[in-house]
Coordinates of C-alpha atoms and ligand atoms in Angstrom, one line a residue:
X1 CA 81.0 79.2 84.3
X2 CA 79.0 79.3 81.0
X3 CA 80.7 77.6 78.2
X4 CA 80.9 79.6 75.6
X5 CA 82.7 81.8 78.0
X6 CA 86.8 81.3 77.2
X7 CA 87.9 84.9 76.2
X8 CA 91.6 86.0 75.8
X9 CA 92.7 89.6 77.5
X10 CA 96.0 91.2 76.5
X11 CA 97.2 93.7 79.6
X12 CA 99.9 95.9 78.9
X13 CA 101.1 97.2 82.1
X14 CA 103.0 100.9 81.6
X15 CA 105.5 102.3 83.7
X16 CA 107.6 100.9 86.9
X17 CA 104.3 98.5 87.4
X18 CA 106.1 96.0 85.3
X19 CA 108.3 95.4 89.0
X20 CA 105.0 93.4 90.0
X21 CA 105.1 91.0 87.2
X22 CA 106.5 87.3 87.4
X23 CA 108.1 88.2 83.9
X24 CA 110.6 91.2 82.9
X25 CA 107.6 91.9 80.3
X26 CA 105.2 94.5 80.5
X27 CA 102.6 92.4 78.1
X28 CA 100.8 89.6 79.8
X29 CA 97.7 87.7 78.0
X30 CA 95.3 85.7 80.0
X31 CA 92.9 83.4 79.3
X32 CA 89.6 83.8 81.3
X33 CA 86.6 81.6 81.6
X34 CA 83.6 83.5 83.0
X35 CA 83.4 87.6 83.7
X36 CA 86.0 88.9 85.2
X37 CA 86.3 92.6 87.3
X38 CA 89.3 94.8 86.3
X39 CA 90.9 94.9 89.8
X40 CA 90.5 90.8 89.9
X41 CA 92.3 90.8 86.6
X42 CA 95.3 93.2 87.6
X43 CA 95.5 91.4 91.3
X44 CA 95.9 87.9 89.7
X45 CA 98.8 89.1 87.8
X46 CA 100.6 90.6 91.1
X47 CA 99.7 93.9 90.7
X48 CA 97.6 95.9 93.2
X49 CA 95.1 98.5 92.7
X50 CA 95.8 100.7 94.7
X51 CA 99.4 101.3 92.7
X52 CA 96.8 101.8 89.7
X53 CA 96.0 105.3 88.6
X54 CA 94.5 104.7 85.3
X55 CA 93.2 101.8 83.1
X56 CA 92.0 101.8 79.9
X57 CA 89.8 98.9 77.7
X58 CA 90.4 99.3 74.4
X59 CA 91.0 102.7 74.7
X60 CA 88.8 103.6 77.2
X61 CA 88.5 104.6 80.6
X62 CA 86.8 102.5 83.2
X63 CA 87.1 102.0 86.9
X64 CA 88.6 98.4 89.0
X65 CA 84.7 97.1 89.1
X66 CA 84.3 97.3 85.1
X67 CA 83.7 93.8 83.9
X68 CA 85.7 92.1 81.2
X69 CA 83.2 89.9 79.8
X70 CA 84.9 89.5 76.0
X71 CA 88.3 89.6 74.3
X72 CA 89.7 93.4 75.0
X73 CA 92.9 94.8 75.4
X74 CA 93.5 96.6 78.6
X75 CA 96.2 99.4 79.3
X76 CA 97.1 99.8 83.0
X77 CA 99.2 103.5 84.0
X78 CA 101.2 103.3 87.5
X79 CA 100.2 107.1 89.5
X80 CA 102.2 109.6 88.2
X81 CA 103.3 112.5 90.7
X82 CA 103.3 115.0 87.5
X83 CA 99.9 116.3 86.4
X84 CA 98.5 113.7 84.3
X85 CA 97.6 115.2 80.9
X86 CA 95.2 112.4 79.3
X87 CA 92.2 111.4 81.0
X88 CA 92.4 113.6 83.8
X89 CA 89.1 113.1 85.3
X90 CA 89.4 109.1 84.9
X91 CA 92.4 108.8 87.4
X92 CA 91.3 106.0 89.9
X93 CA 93.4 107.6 93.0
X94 CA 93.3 110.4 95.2
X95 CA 95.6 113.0 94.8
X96 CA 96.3 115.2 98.3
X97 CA 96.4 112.3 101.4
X98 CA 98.2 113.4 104.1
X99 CA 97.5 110.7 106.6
X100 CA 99.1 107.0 107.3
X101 CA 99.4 103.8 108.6
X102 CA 102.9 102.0 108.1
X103 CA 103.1 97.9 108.5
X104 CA 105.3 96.7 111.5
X105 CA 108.3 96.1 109.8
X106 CA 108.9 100.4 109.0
X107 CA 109.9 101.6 112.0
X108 CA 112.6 103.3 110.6
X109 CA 110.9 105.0 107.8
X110 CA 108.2 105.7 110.2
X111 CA 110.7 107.6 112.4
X112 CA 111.6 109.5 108.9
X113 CA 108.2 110.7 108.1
X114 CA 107.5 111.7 111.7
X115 CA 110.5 113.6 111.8
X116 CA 109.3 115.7 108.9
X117 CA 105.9 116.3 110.5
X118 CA 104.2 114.3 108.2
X119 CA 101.0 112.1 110.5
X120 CA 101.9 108.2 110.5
X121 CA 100.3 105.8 112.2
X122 CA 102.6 102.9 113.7
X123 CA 101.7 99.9 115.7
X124 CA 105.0 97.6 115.4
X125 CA 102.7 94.5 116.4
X126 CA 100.0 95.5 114.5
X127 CA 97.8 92.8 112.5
X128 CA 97.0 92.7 109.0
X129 CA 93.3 93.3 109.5
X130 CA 93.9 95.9 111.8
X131 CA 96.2 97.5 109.0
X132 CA 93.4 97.0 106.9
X133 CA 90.8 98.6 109.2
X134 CA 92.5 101.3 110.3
X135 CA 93.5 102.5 106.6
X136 CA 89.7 102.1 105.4
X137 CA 88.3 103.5 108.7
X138 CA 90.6 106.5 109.0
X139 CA 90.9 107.3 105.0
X140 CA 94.9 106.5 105.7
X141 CA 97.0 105.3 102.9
X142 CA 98.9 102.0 104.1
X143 CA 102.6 102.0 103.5
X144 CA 104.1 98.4 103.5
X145 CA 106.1 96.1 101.2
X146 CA 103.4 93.3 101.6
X147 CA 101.6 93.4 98.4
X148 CA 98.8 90.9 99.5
X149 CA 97.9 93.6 102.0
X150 CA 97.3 96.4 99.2
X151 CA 94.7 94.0 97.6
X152 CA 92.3 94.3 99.9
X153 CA 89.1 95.7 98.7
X154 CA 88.4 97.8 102.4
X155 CA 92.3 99.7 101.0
X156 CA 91.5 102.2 99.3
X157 CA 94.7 104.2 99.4
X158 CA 97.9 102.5 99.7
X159 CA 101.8 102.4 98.4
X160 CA 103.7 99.7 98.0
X161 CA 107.4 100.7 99.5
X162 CA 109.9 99.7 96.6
X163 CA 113.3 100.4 98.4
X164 CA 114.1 98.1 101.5
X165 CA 116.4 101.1 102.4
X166 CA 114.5 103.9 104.9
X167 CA 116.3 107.0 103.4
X168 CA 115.1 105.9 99.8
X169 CA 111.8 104.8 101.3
X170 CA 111.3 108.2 102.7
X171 CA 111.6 109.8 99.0
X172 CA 109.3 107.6 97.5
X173 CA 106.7 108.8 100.3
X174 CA 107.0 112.2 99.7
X175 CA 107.3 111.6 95.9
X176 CA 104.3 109.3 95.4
X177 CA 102.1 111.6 97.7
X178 CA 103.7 114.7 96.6
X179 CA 104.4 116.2 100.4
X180 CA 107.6 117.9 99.7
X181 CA 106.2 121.2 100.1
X182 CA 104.2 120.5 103.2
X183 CA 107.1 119.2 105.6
X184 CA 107.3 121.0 109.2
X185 CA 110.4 119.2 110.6
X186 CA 110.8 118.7 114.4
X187 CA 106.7 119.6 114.5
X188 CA 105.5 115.5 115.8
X189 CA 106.2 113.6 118.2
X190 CA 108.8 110.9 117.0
X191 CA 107.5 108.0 119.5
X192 CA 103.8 108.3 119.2
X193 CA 102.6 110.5 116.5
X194 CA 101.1 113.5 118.2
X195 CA 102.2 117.2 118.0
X196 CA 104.5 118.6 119.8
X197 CA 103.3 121.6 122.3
X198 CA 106.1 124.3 123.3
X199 CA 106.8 123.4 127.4
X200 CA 107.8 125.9 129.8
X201 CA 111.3 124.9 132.0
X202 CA 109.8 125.3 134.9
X203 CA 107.2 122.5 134.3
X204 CA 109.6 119.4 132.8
X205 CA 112.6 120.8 134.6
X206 CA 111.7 117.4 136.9
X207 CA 112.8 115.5 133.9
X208 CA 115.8 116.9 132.4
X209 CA 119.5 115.8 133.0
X210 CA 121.7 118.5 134.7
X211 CA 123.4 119.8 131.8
X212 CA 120.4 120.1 129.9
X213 CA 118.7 122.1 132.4
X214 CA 122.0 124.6 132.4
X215 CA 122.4 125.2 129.0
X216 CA 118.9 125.0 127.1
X217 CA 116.0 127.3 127.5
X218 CA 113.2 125.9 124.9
X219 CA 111.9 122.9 125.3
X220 CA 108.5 120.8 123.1
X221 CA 107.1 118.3 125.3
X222 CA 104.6 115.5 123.4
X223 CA 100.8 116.0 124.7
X224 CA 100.9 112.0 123.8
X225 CA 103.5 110.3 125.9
X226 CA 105.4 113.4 127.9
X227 CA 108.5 112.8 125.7
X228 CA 110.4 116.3 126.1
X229 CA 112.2 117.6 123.2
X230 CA 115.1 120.0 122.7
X231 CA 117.9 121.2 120.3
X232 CA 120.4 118.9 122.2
X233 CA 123.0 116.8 120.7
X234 CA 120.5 114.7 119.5
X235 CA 118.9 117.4 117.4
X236 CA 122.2 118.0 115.2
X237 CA 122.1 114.7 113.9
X238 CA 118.5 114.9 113.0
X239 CA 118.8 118.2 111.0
X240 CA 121.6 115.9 109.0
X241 CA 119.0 113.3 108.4
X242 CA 116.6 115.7 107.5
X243 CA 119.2 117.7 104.9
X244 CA 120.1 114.1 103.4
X245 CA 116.0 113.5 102.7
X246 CA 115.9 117.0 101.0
X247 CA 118.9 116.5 98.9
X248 CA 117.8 112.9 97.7
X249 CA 114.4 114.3 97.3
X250 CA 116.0 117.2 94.7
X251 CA 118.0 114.9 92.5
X252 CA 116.1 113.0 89.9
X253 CA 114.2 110.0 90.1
Ligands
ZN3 ZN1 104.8 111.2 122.1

């Protein structure tokens, strides 16, 4: 730490990021004593990167490892699911991930996102650091509402789930990753991820209940597990859950 190091930073944090700071203010001024990296700075203020799309020192565009080594004043944007107009090729996320990995405690959103075909990884006793490896090793963005998790370096995509509700969870997936026009509902196999292969009768007939047998004729079985699926009971209620996500999804923010 040299000594003629003490600088003053003034962060102005746009958008909903302000839910990350201690304070109801979006304007936070820190004192730092030696050279400090961009993502260090945001992280020690409660906010993590990877909710970061765009951050700007004194005006301009740099990336999280840019070093603060003076007084500046930084602007930090949250991702915004609408084309971003300024600064376009500075964004610091990827736009177009399709691929998961949800912490244990999102079964139920888990269940949601499978439901609509959408790939999610789920381990309900996973670890953090296998959260962590599995997300950098597989390009997967981590879902969770674990904000220390999102901080790791090895994440590079990630969301941190606002909502402790799974329905309103669900929107913010497809919102923040803009999936609402790739959905295939009833495609993946709600228990273990895989998709689902069409099954001839004759060949799970072994494990269906009599009535089923009499009154259905298509059936999906999972390649993963050998879960059989079919428009039973069962799939009623899911179409419901699946119109409820589609009609939150339409109304506004
Ligand atoms: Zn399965």
């Amino acid at each position: 730490m040299s000594k003629e190091c003490p600088f003053a930073v003034r962060l102005t944090f746009h958008g909903d990021l302000v839910l990350f700071l201690r304070g109801k203010r979006g304007t936070a001024d820190r004192r730092l004593n030696e050279r400090t990296s961009v993502k260090d700075i945001l992280e020690a203020c409660g906010v993590p990167h990877t909710e970061v799309d765009l951050v700007l020192v004194d005006g301009e565009p740099v990336d999280f490892g840019w070093v603060i080594a003076a007084e500046a004043t930084i602007d930090i944007f949250p991702i915004d699911p609408k084309p971003v107009t300024f600064f376009p090729e500075n964004c610091l996320q990827v736009r177009g991930i399709r691929k998961f990995v949800a912490d244990g405690h999102l079964g139920k959103l888990v269940r949601d996102l499978r439901l609509l075909g959408i790939d999610v990884l789920y381990d309900r006793n996973a670890e953090d650091r296998q959260l962590v490896k599995t997300s950098s090793a597989q390009d997967r963005a981590l879902l969770t509402r674990d904000r220390r998790l999102l901080m790791h370096a090895a994440v590079r995509h990630g969301y941190y789930l606002r909502s402790q509700n799974s329905l309103e969870q669900t929107v913010e997936v497809l919102r923040r990753f803009d999936l609402g026009s790739v959905l295939t509902p009833f495609s993946r196999c709600l228990l273990c991820n895989a998709l689902l292969e069409a099954a001839e009768k004759e060949k799970i007939i072994g494990q269906l209940e009599p009535l089923t047998k009499i009154y259905y004729d298509q059936f999906r079985r999972c390649p993963g597990c050998g879960q059989v699926y079919w428009s039973g009971s069962h799939f009623e209620k899911l179409q419901k859950r699946i119109g409820a996500i589609r009609d939150r999804l339409q109304t506004e923010a």
